[in-house]
Each structure stands twice: as structure tokens, then as C-alpha cells.
Amino acid sequence: MSNFSVQAPAWNDISAAEVVAAPKVVADNCLVVPTSCGELSVTISDHGVRLRAGKRIEFDYGMLKCMPENYPLSVSQKANVTIASANNLSVVVHHSPFSFEVVQQRESEQRVVQQSATDGHFVRRYRMPPLAKVDDGWFMSFELGADEPVYGLGEKWSKLDKRGQLVRSFNHDALGVNAEISYKNTPFCWSPNGWGLFIHTPAPVTHGVGYAPWSQRGYGVLIEDSALDVFILTQESGADIINSYTKLTGKAPMPPEWSLGVILSKAYYKDVEELLSTAKAVRENNMPCDVITLDGRAWQDTETRFAFEWDSKRYHDPAAVIAELKAMQFKVCVWEYPLISVKNPLFHELAEKGWLIKDKRTGQAFEYEWDMSAFGEVLTPLPKSGILDFTHPEAYAFWRDSHKPLFEMGVDMIKADFGEQIEDENMQASNGEKGSALHNVYTLLYNRCVYEAAKRYCKTGPFLFSRSAWIGSQCYPSQWGGDPQADWGGLAGSIRGGVSWGLSGAPFYATDVGGFYKDTRDAELFARWNQVAVFSAHMRLHGIGPREPWSYGEEAEAAANKALKLRYQLMPYIHQTMEQATLTGLPMQRAMVLAFPDQPQLWAFEMQFMFGEDMLVAPCIEPGGHVSVYLPEGEWQRFEPEKASGQIYHGNQYLTLSLALDEFAVFIRAGVKIPMAAPVEHTEALAEQGKTVQSIDHFWPQD
């Protein structure tokens, strides 16, 4: 962009918007404010205030699941100021230059919910423009209090409080959890001071959240879209703001019961013999497990994938293989991505129909070339590929319905990988969208299509694992954090990524237990990763190399199996927490700021989290078994399920614990009883007993 640099904004070159004529109310209870950047519409609803300007292509991506009902406005005007009011909210619009304040009336008091950043300048009134049209889109700035934290913005691996960070809402094949780039992004954030910000767009958004090179006291937002559509959410608590956001963008549905069990995976089981021998070993070793996964190369020919085809060289009778896994009480997950090798006849068939993303320069199907720097010894190089065009209704239906034979054969779950490959500005979809404007929302369409396939055709209930996600992807659960390094930093980053995703309106998440790459067979790390993964929405063991507990040695196997057994015992609690998540949008793993909004002394403890309402988890993220935890106010009991009860601790204190390899640091609110089930090795065993995952055999602590 010529007049805006992400790293060093040239504020002098950006013209701030001015109100150029008197605002007026038009149809649909909308205040239209004529500005030098075009007309800006202002509406008020039970969600808060919505600001819109500009236009984009006429295509509904379905990011909004409900449209806010606008309140009737009363408008007053005086010199250089227009005030629009409805219910208990007012929007104060200053004309020259344009700026705004959102004011909420609470009984006899008023509070400014949010306003244009007040960061001043010697030459002009504002350091960052309150509103401006720039070459590649729009810029807006918002106020931040002196020590105000901000949370959300998707799956991010560093500090949960985004204050001081430059964050880009742009999906990446991040190849790990060690940088700012991530797989799951959403331009939604919130402050415990009582406001949320949601940018409704398919396009990239850059957030300077008190980012000092821009302004340490303001929040600048660059929206790379021809249209501006900003919701300022006005609920008081983080929980209520997340609930409002997920009312707009959709709630997660309840996953099937078997998905709460353990999912075993590997990159990858090389042939039928290895797959079946692993499945048999799981049962022989009494490892609790419900699902086994056939990753990409496990069932597809890499040179010709992806075309819903089994590799005939290795799978002469795939139905028989699935039947054998089913006989061992496994659910079956298979991998996919939305790319088709140019070496597969399907590529030419879909290209001829116009069902692939096109190269706007030639009008032909775009041939995507992989960056080979990430391959080599770790991953197999991939062929040039076409990318399915999910904006084309017939292509969408074709991809959805192509899953039917897999589900009819007995597949239960799809691992929907990738989706971040719309990288070239010459890529164009059938709806006219192209390049970066399509990049993020493409993954939402992909998630939706595969989930709808499972909803139509899967016999055991719809469930999806997707790696890449955007606004609304929480409606197609669940998501997993991709490809962490198999070390302690990878574990810590994965925990933060999941908790950050939960702060962003997506309640269900899983990590690659044990780490994905650079595996050093660290038995202690593997045991600790299993222990923390018990307290997540879903639990999958996955990586390059075996992830079966016995492959790490006897001591690690015993510790990991103890954790896996506990996972099944906690299913009644997990299920009731999931039900709450589907109604409220609250995540399973809750940061301290979300769980204890009235105890700011806790917010800095970002590595500990609440699992549901009643369980406080302090992960062990370093070798040696040392754990630190800050207990909230009240009394807390150490959760030790192998005992009748646990030690009571007073809150408002900092503890350091030293754990044996099979011990973990989890606390429950004193006086609360945790529903527990009898241990089983898979959920089919519950069905055989006439039970469900909600069946309660006892409570802990015991009376």
C-alpha cells in the first residue's frame, strides 16, 4: 500500500475523515453521516453500535448467523456535534475531524464504552486518524486506558493480553507455534473494561493494540477491505461480550459423545499392517482410546491426492480394513485437504467445469506450487495442485457429496487440514473475490462444506477437526492447534494458543499431544502434555513418530495411561461443560481474566486456566515437575481423584509444587463435587453397559 506502512505509519500522508453535511436518519433506523470518505451509517442494537461504510462484492459468506435488530433512534444536533441515542446507548459524532464516542447510561451514571483514540499531536488534533480511507481499505483508531488489557484475536502463541502487540488477522500455514503467525484468526477482541470490537470482513485486518510504533495509548485497525463494517460490543463482562459475538457469528453445536474420548494419530501409519498392528496394541495394552486416524499419506497417494481415493497399492480392500477397526471398537478419522494434484484426472475434470480457483491472468485453473523449504526429510514434497472453489455452488455440492462413500464405508470423522493456500493476488473465485480478500474466508467455506457432509452422511454424528479457521468456524467443531515443536516451548505455546482461541469465541480445541516435529522421545514432556490435554475439549495424540504411550518407556506409559483413564472418568463433567459452551460461547479452557473478572491480580497468570466452572489447572511446562499457581479468592481443594479427598488451600496465595511424573496440579472450588464415571477404555463400553458419557457413578470428593 502506498500511503500506509504496517511497521511505520506515515500518519501525515493520511487524511482523516471530516463530516461534510448534516447527518440524518434514514430507513432501518440508521443514521447516515456524510463524510469526506463517503457515507458512514450508524446503528444501535442490543449488541451495541455498528459502523458501516463503503461497498464490497454482493456475496454472503454467512459469517453473521443473525442480523441485529436496530433500535429506533432519537437524534439531536448542535454545532459540530450529532448525537444519536437508543435504549441506554448514545453515539456522539464530532464533525471536524470526524471522531466518535459510545456512551452508555447505567442508572444515574454514564460511562464512555469506547471512543476514537485521544492520542494527540502537536500539528494535528489526533496522532492516528479516527477514521480514514487508505489505498488498501480503511483505518480506524480506538481509545485504550493507560493499563487496559485486550484479549482475543484468535489462536496466538504468545501473551494472552495483546496490549503492545502488532497482530495480523491472516491465516497462515504457520509450521509451528513459535511466531505471531497462526492458523486460526478472527478480528474480534475485548477488554475487561467492558467493550468488544468485531470487524465483520473476509479480508485481512492488522491490529496495533497499544503498539508503541503506532501509539502506545491507542488501538489502530487497518482493514484491507473496500467496505467497513465494525461492531462495538457494549456488554460489561468478557463472558457477556463473547456471548454477544457468538450470537452474531454462531454457537458451536454439541459434538458427539465418542469425540470426547482419546484420538490416536501419527504422521503416518505407512500401510495396513502398521495401522492394524497399532490398533491391536492399543487394545492389548489397555490404552483408553476411541478414535484412530489415517493421516494424509496413510491412505492417499501423495502424488495424486486429494481425490477421495484410497491408495490402491496399499489398500486393496479399504472397507475390510475399516470393518476390522470397527470390530476393535474404534471410530475412524481420515485426513483431507481442498487441493487436487495436477497428476490426477480429477484436476482436469474440475478445471473444465470451472470448479477450481482460477488464474485471473489466463482464465485457467490456478496451479498452486508448494514452498518446498518446509519439506525435505520431514515432509514429503507435494505436487502442483488445483484448489477447489467453494464459492461455486456446484463445486461446493460436489465436494460435500463426495464424502458420502467414505461415511457409508464407516468413516466417522474428517481431519480437514490446510485451507491457507489462497496466497496469490491472481487467484480468483467464481464469485469474483480474489487474492487476500478471499484468503481468510476460504477456510470458513471449507470448514462449513466438510461439516455439512458429516451432518448429512455420517452415521455416528457430525464431528470435524479443522486446522485453519476464521469468523464463524466455531460452528463447525472442533479445531486443533497445528504442528507444535516437540519440546517444552511447544507445549507452552500450544496451551496459550488454545486459551487464546477460547477468548476469541471458539470453545473447542485440541493440541498435538507430544508435539508434532523435532521429536526427541522426551518421556517427561510426553507425560506432562497428556496431563494438561485431559483438561481440554478434545484430546489427540499426534506427531511425526509414534505417540503410543509405551513407545516412551514404562514410567511415561504409566503416567500417560493414568491421565487417559482420568479423561474418561471426567466425561460427565466434560459433557456438562460442553453443553454450557454451546449455549454461551464460553470456552472449555478459560483464562483467569475471563473466569475471574473481579480479581485483576490473577490476570497476569496466563499459563493457568479454569477448565469449566470448577476446575483450576496449572500445567507443568518445564522439566523437573515444578509448578507455580496463584489461587483465586476463597478456598480450593487439591484434585486427587485416586484419594477420597484432597488438601484444602486458602485462596489469594501463590503456591509452588513439586510433582512426581504421574501427578498433576489441579484444584477445585471447595464444596463443589465433580461428577465422575467409572473408567472405561472407549465409549462403546459405556453403550454396552447401557450408559452414556453423562452417566455418573460417583462424585469427587467422596462424602
Tab-separated table of N, CA, C and O in Angstrom, residues 19 21-24 31 33 74-85 90-97 99 101 103 110:
chain	number	residue	atom	x	y	z
A	19	VAL	N	-16.797	15.265	8.572
A	19	VAL	CA	-18.227	15.252	8.268
A	19	VAL	C	-18.514	16.442	7.369
A	19	VAL	O	-18.189	17.592	7.718
A	21	ALA	N	-21.624	17.109	5.703
A	21	ALA	CA	-23.014	17.576	5.655
A	21	ALA	C	-23.719	17.063	6.901
A	21	ALA	O	-23.198	16.207	7.625
A	22	ALA	N	-24.905	17.587	7.149
A	22	ALA	CA	-25.634	17.217	8.360
A	22	ALA	C	-26.052	15.750	8.315
A	22	ALA	O	-26.656	15.300	7.329
A	23	PRO	N	-25.764	14.962	9.347
A	23	PRO	CA	-26.250	13.568	9.405
A	23	PRO	C	-27.767	13.528	9.479
A	23	PRO	O	-28.414	14.462	9.973
A	24	LYS	N	-28.335	12.443	8.980
A	24	LYS	CA	-29.791	12.296	9.034
A	24	LYS	C	-30.162	10.829	9.171
A	24	LYS	O	-29.395	9.941	8.783
A	31	LEU	N	-28.605	6.075	11.124
A	31	LEU	CA	-28.110	7.436	10.986
A	31	LEU	C	-27.027	7.440	9.917
A	31	LEU	O	-26.029	6.727	10.026
A	33	VAL	N	-24.098	9.426	8.125
A	33	VAL	CA	-23.190	10.548	8.355
A	33	VAL	C	-22.368	10.775	7.086
A	33	VAL	O	-21.494	9.968	6.758
A	74	SER	N	-33.220	8.455	18.378
A	74	SER	CA	-33.546	9.871	18.557
A	74	SER	C	-32.254	10.642	18.322
A	74	SER	O	-31.186	10.240	18.794
A	75	VAL	N	-32.346	11.720	17.565
A	75	VAL	CA	-31.146	12.439	17.129
A	75	VAL	C	-31.240	13.896	17.550
A	75	VAL	O	-32.282	14.543	17.395
A	76	SER	N	-30.140	14.381	18.099
A	76	SER	CA	-30.041	15.810	18.409
A	76	SER	C	-28.759	16.348	17.788
A	76	SER	O	-27.773	15.614	17.639
A	77	GLN	N	-28.792	17.619	17.401
A	77	GLN	CA	-27.627	18.218	16.748
A	77	GLN	C	-27.349	19.590	17.341
A	77	GLN	O	-28.263	20.322	17.712
A	78	LYS	N	-26.064	19.852	17.466
A	78	LYS	CA	-25.628	21.192	17.826
A	78	LYS	C	-24.357	21.460	17.048
A	78	LYS	O	-23.922	20.611	16.251
A	79	ALA	N	-23.780	22.592	17.252
A	79	ALA	CA	-22.617	22.979	16.446
A	79	ALA	C	-21.547	21.890	16.466
A	79	ALA	O	-21.011	21.549	17.519
A	80	ASN	N	-21.296	21.346	15.279
A	80	ASN	CA	-20.188	20.413	15.070
A	80	ASN	C	-20.350	19.068	15.765
A	80	ASN	O	-19.406	18.281	15.819
A	81	VAL	N	-21.552	18.775	16.311
A	81	VAL	CA	-21.773	17.507	17.016
A	81	VAL	C	-23.170	16.992	16.698
A	81	VAL	O	-24.136	17.763	16.686
A	82	THR	N	-23.270	15.672	16.439
A	82	THR	CA	-24.557	14.996	16.294
A	82	THR	C	-24.599	13.854	17.298
A	82	THR	O	-23.626	13.095	17.428
A	83	ILE	N	-25.739	13.720	17.998
A	83	ILE	CA	-25.887	12.650	18.991
A	83	ILE	C	-27.081	11.788	18.605
A	83	ILE	O	-28.202	12.288	18.465
A	84	ALA	N	-26.825	10.486	18.412
A	84	ALA	CA	-27.886	9.518	18.134
A	84	ALA	C	-28.021	8.617	19.347
A	84	ALA	O	-27.025	8.057	19.833
A	85	SER	N	-29.261	8.464	19.838
A	85	SER	CA	-29.485	7.695	21.063
A	85	SER	C	-30.575	6.658	20.851
A	85	SER	O	-31.526	6.860	20.085
A	90	SER	N	-25.759	5.992	23.508
A	90	SER	CA	-25.688	7.169	22.644
A	90	SER	C	-24.384	7.120	21.865
A	90	SER	O	-23.343	6.705	22.398
A	91	VAL	N	-24.447	7.543	20.608
A	91	VAL	CA	-23.253	7.701	19.794
A	91	VAL	C	-23.091	9.196	19.532
A	91	VAL	O	-23.954	9.824	18.909
A	92	VAL	N	-21.987	9.738	20.025
A	92	VAL	CA	-21.700	11.158	19.852
A	92	VAL	C	-20.725	11.289	18.683
A	92	VAL	O	-19.605	10.777	18.737
A	93	VAL	N	-21.154	11.956	17.609
A	93	VAL	CA	-20.338	12.119	16.411
A	93	VAL	C	-19.834	13.555	16.344
A	93	VAL	O	-20.633	14.510	16.279
A	94	HIS	N	-18.523	13.728	16.398
A	94	HIS	CA	-17.894	15.041	16.210
A	94	HIS	C	-17.554	15.195	14.733
A	94	HIS	O	-17.070	14.252	14.096
A	95	HIS	N	-17.774	16.398	14.188
A	95	HIS	CA	-17.745	16.579	12.735
A	95	HIS	C	-16.361	16.884	12.166
A	95	HIS	O	-16.031	16.423	11.069
A	96	SER	N	-15.561	17.692	12.826
A	96	SER	CA	-14.345	18.194	12.169
A	96	SER	C	-13.151	18.186	13.122
A	96	SER	O	-13.036	19.070	13.977
A	97	PRO	N	-12.276	17.159	12.967
A	97	PRO	CA	-12.436	15.993	12.107
A	97	PRO	C	-13.434	15.019	12.715
A	97	PRO	O	-13.825	15.177	13.872
A	99	SER	N	-14.851	12.132	14.698
A	99	SER	CA	-14.493	11.243	15.800
A	99	SER	C	-15.796	10.843	16.474
A	99	SER	O	-16.857	11.408	16.179
A	101	GLU	N	-17.828	8.937	20.150
A	101	GLU	CA	-17.865	8.348	21.485
A	101	GLU	C	-19.121	7.499	21.586
A	101	GLU	O	-20.186	7.903	21.104
A	103	VAL	N	-21.511	6.141	24.430
A	103	VAL	CA	-21.791	6.420	25.839
A	103	VAL	C	-22.954	5.554	26.291
A	103	VAL	O	-23.988	5.464	25.607
A	110	GLN	N	-23.128	7.602	33.733
A	110	GLN	CA	-22.772	7.368	32.342
A	110	GLN	C	-21.342	6.850	32.267
A	110	GLN	O	-20.497	7.205	33.096
